[in-house]
PDB file of C-alpha atoms in Angstrom:
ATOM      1  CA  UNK Y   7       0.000   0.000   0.000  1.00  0.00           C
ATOM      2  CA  UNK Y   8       1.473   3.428  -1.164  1.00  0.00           C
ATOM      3  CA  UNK Y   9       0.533   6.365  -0.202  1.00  0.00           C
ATOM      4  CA  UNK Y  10       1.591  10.130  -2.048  1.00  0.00           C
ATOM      5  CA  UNK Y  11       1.976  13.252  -1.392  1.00  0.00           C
ATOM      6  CA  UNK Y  12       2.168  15.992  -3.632  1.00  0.00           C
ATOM      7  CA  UNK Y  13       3.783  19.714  -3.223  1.00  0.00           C
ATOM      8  CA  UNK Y  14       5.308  23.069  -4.892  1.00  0.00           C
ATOM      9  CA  UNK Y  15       2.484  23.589  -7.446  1.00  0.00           C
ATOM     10  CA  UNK Y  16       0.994  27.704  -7.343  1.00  0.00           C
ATOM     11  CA  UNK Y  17       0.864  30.858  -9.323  1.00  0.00           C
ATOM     12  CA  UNK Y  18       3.890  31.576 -11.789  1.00  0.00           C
ATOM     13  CA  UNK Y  19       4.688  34.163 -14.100  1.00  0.00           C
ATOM     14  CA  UNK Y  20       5.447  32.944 -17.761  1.00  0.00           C
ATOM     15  CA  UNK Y  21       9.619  32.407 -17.905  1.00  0.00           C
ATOM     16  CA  UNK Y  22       9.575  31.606 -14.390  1.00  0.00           C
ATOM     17  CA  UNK Y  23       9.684  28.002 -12.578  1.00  0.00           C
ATOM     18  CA  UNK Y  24       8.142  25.424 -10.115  1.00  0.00           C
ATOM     19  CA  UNK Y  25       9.526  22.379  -8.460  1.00  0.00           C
ATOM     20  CA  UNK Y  26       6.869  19.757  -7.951  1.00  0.00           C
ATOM     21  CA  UNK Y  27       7.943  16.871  -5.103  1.00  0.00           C
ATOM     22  CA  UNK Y  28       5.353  13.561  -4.688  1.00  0.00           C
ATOM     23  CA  UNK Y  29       6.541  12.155  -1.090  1.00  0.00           C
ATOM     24  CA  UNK Y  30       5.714   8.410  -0.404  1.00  0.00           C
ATOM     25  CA  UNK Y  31       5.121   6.163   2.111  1.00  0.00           C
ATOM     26  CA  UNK Y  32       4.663   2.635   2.369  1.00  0.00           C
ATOM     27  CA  UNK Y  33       5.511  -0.680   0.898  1.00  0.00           C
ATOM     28  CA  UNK Y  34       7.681   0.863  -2.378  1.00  0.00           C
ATOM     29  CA  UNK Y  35      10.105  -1.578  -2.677  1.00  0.00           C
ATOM     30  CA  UNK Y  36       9.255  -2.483  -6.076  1.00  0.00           C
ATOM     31  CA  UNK Y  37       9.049   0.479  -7.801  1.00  0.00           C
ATOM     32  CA  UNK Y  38       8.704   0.462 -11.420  1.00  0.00           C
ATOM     33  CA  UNK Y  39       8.155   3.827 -12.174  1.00  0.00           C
ATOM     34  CA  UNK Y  40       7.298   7.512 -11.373  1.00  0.00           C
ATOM     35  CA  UNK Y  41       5.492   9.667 -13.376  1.00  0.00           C
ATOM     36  CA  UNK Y  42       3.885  13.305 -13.496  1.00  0.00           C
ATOM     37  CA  UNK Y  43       0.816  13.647 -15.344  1.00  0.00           C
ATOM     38  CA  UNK Y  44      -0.983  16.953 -15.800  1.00  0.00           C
ATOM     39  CA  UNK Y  45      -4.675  17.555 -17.075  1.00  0.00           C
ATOM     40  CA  UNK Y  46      -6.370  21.315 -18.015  1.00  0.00           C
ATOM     41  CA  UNK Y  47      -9.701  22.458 -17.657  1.00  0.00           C
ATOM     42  CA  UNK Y  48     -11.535  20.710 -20.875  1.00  0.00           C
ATOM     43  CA  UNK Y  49      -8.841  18.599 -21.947  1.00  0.00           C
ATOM     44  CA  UNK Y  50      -7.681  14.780 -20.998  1.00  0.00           C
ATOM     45  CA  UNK Y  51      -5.191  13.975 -19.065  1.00  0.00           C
ATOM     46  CA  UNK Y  52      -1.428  13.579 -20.697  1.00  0.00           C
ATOM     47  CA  UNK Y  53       1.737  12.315 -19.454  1.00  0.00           C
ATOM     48  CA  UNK Y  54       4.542  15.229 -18.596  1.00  0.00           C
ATOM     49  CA  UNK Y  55       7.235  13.675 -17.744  1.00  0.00           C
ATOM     50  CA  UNK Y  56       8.372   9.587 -16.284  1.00  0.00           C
ATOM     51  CA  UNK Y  57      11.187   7.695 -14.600  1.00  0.00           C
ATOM     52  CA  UNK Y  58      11.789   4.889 -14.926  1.00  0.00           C
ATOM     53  CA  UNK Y  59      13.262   2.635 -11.939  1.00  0.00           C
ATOM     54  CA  UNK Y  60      16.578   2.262 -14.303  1.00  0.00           C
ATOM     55  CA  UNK Y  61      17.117   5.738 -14.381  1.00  0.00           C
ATOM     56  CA  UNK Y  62      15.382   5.946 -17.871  1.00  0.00           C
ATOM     57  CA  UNK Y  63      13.716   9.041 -18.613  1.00  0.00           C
ATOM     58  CA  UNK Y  64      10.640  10.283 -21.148  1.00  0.00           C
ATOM     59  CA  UNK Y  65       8.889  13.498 -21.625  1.00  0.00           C
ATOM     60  CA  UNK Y  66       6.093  15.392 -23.504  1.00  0.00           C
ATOM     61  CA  UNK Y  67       7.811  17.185 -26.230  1.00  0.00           C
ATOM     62  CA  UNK Y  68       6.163  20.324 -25.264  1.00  0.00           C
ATOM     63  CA  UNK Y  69       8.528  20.532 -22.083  1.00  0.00           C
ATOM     64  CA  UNK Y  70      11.877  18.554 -23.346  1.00  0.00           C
ATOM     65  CA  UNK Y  71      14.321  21.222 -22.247  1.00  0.00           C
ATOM     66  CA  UNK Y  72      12.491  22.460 -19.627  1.00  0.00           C
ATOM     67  CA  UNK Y  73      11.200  19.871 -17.345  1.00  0.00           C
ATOM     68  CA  UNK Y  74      13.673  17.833 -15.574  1.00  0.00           C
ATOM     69  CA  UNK Y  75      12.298  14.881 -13.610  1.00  0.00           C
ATOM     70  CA  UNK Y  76      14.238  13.473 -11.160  1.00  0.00           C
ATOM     71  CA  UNK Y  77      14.054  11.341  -7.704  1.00  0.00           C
ATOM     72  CA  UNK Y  78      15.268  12.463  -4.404  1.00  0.00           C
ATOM     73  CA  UNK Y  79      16.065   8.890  -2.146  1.00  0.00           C
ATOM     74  CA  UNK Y  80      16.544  10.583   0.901  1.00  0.00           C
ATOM     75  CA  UNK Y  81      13.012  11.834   0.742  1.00  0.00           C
ATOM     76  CA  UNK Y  82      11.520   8.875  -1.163  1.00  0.00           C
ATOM     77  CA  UNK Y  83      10.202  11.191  -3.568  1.00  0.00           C
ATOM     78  CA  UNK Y  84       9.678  11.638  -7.211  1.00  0.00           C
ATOM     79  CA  UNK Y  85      10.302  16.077  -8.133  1.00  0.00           C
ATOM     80  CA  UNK Y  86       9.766  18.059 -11.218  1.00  0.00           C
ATOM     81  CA  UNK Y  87      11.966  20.960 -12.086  1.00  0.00           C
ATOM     82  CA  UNK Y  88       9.962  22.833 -14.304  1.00  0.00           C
ATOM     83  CA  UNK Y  89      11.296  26.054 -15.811  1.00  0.00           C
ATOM     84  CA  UNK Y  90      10.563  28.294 -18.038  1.00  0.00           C
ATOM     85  CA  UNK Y  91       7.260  27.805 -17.791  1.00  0.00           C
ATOM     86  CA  UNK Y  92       4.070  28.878 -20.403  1.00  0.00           C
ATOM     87  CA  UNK Y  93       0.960  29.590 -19.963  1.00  0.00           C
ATOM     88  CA  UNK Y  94      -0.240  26.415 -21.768  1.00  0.00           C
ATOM     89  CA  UNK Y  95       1.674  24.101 -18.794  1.00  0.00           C
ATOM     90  CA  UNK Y  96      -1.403  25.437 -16.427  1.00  0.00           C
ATOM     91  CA  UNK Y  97      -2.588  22.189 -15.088  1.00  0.00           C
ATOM     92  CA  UNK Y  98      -3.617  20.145 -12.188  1.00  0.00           C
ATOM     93  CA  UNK Y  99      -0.592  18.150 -12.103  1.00  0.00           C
ATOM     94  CA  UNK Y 100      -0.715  14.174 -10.603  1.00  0.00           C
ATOM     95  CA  UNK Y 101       1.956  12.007  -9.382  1.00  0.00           C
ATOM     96  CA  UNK Y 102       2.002   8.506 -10.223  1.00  0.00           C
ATOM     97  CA  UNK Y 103       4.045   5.989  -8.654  1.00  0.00           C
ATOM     98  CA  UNK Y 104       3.971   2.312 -10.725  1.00  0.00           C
ATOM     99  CA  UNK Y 105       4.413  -0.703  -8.618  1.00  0.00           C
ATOM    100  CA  UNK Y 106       5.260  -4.000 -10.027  1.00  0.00           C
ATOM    101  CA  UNK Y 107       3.749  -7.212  -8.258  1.00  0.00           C
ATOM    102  CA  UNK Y 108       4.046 -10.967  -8.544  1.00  0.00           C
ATOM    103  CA  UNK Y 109       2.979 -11.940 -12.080  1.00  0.00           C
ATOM    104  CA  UNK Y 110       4.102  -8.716 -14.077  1.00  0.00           C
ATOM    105  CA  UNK Y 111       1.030  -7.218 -12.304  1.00  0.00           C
ATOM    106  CA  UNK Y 112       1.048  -3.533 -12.330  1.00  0.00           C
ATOM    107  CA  UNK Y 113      -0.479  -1.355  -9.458  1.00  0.00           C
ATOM    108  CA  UNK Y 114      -1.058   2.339  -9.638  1.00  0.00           C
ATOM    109  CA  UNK Y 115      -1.449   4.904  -7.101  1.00  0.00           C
ATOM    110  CA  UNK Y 116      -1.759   8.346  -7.491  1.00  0.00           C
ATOM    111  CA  UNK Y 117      -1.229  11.755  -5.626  1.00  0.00           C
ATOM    112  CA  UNK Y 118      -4.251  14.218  -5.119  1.00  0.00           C
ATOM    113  CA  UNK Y 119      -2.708  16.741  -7.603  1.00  0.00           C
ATOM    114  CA  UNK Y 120      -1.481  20.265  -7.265  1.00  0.00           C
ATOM    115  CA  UNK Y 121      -2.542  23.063  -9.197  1.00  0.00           C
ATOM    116  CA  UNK Y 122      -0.181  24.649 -11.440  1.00  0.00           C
ATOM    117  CA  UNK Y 123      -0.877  28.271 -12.893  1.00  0.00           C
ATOM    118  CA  UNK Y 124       1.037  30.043 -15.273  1.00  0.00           C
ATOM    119  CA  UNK Y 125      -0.117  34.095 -15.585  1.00  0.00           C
ATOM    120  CA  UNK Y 126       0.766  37.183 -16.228  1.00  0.00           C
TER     121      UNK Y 126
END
C-alpha cells in the first residue's frame, strides 16, 4: 500500500519556474516507475514527464528542455523541475508511482494533484 503526497504547485509568471515533489510512504520496494501527469480544464489527461526505476527518462515534447524529472532517495520522492514555464503548462498536475507485483502485475497509485498556474 502506497501512499503520495504531492507539493510546490501555485501561481507563476510565464519564464519563471516550479519544483513539484510527490513524497511516499509505504511498501515501495518495487518500484517500477514515477510519473507526473498533468490535465487542463476541458482537456484529458497527458503524461509530462516519467522515470523509470533504471534511471530511464521520457517526456512530452512540449517541455523537453524544460522539465527535468528526477528522484530524491533521501526523501523517497519523485520532483519536477519545471522552468521556463508557459501559460499552456497550467494544469492540475498528478503524481504517479507504478508498482510492479508478482505476475508482471502492475499497481497504480496516485497523488491528489497540485494546481499549477502560469499568468501574467
Amino acid at each position: 500500500q502506497v501512499q503520495l503526497v504531492e507539493s510546490g504547485g501555485g501561481l507563476v509568471q510565464p519564464g519563471g519556474s516550479l519544483r513539484l515533489s510527490c513524497a511516499a510512504s509505504g511498501s515501495i520496494s518495487s518500484t517500477y516507475a514515477m510519473g507526473w501527469y498533468r490535465q487542463a480544464p476541458g482537456k484529458q489527461r497527458e503524461l509530462a514527464a516519467i522515470i523509470f526505476i533504471d534511471g530511464n527518462t521520457n517526456y512530452l515534447d512540449s517541455v523537453k528542455g524544460r522539465f527535468t524529472i528526477s528522484r530524491d532517495n533521501a526523501k523517497n520522492a519523485v520532483n519536477l523541475q519545471m522552468n521556463s514555464l508557459k501559460p499552456e503548462d497550467t494544469a492540475i498536475y498528478y503524481c504517479k508511482w507504478t508498482l510492479l507485483v508478482r505476475n508482471g502485475e502492475r499497481h497504480e497509485y496516485w497523488g491528489q494533484g497540485t494546481q499549477v498556474t502560469v499568468s501574467s
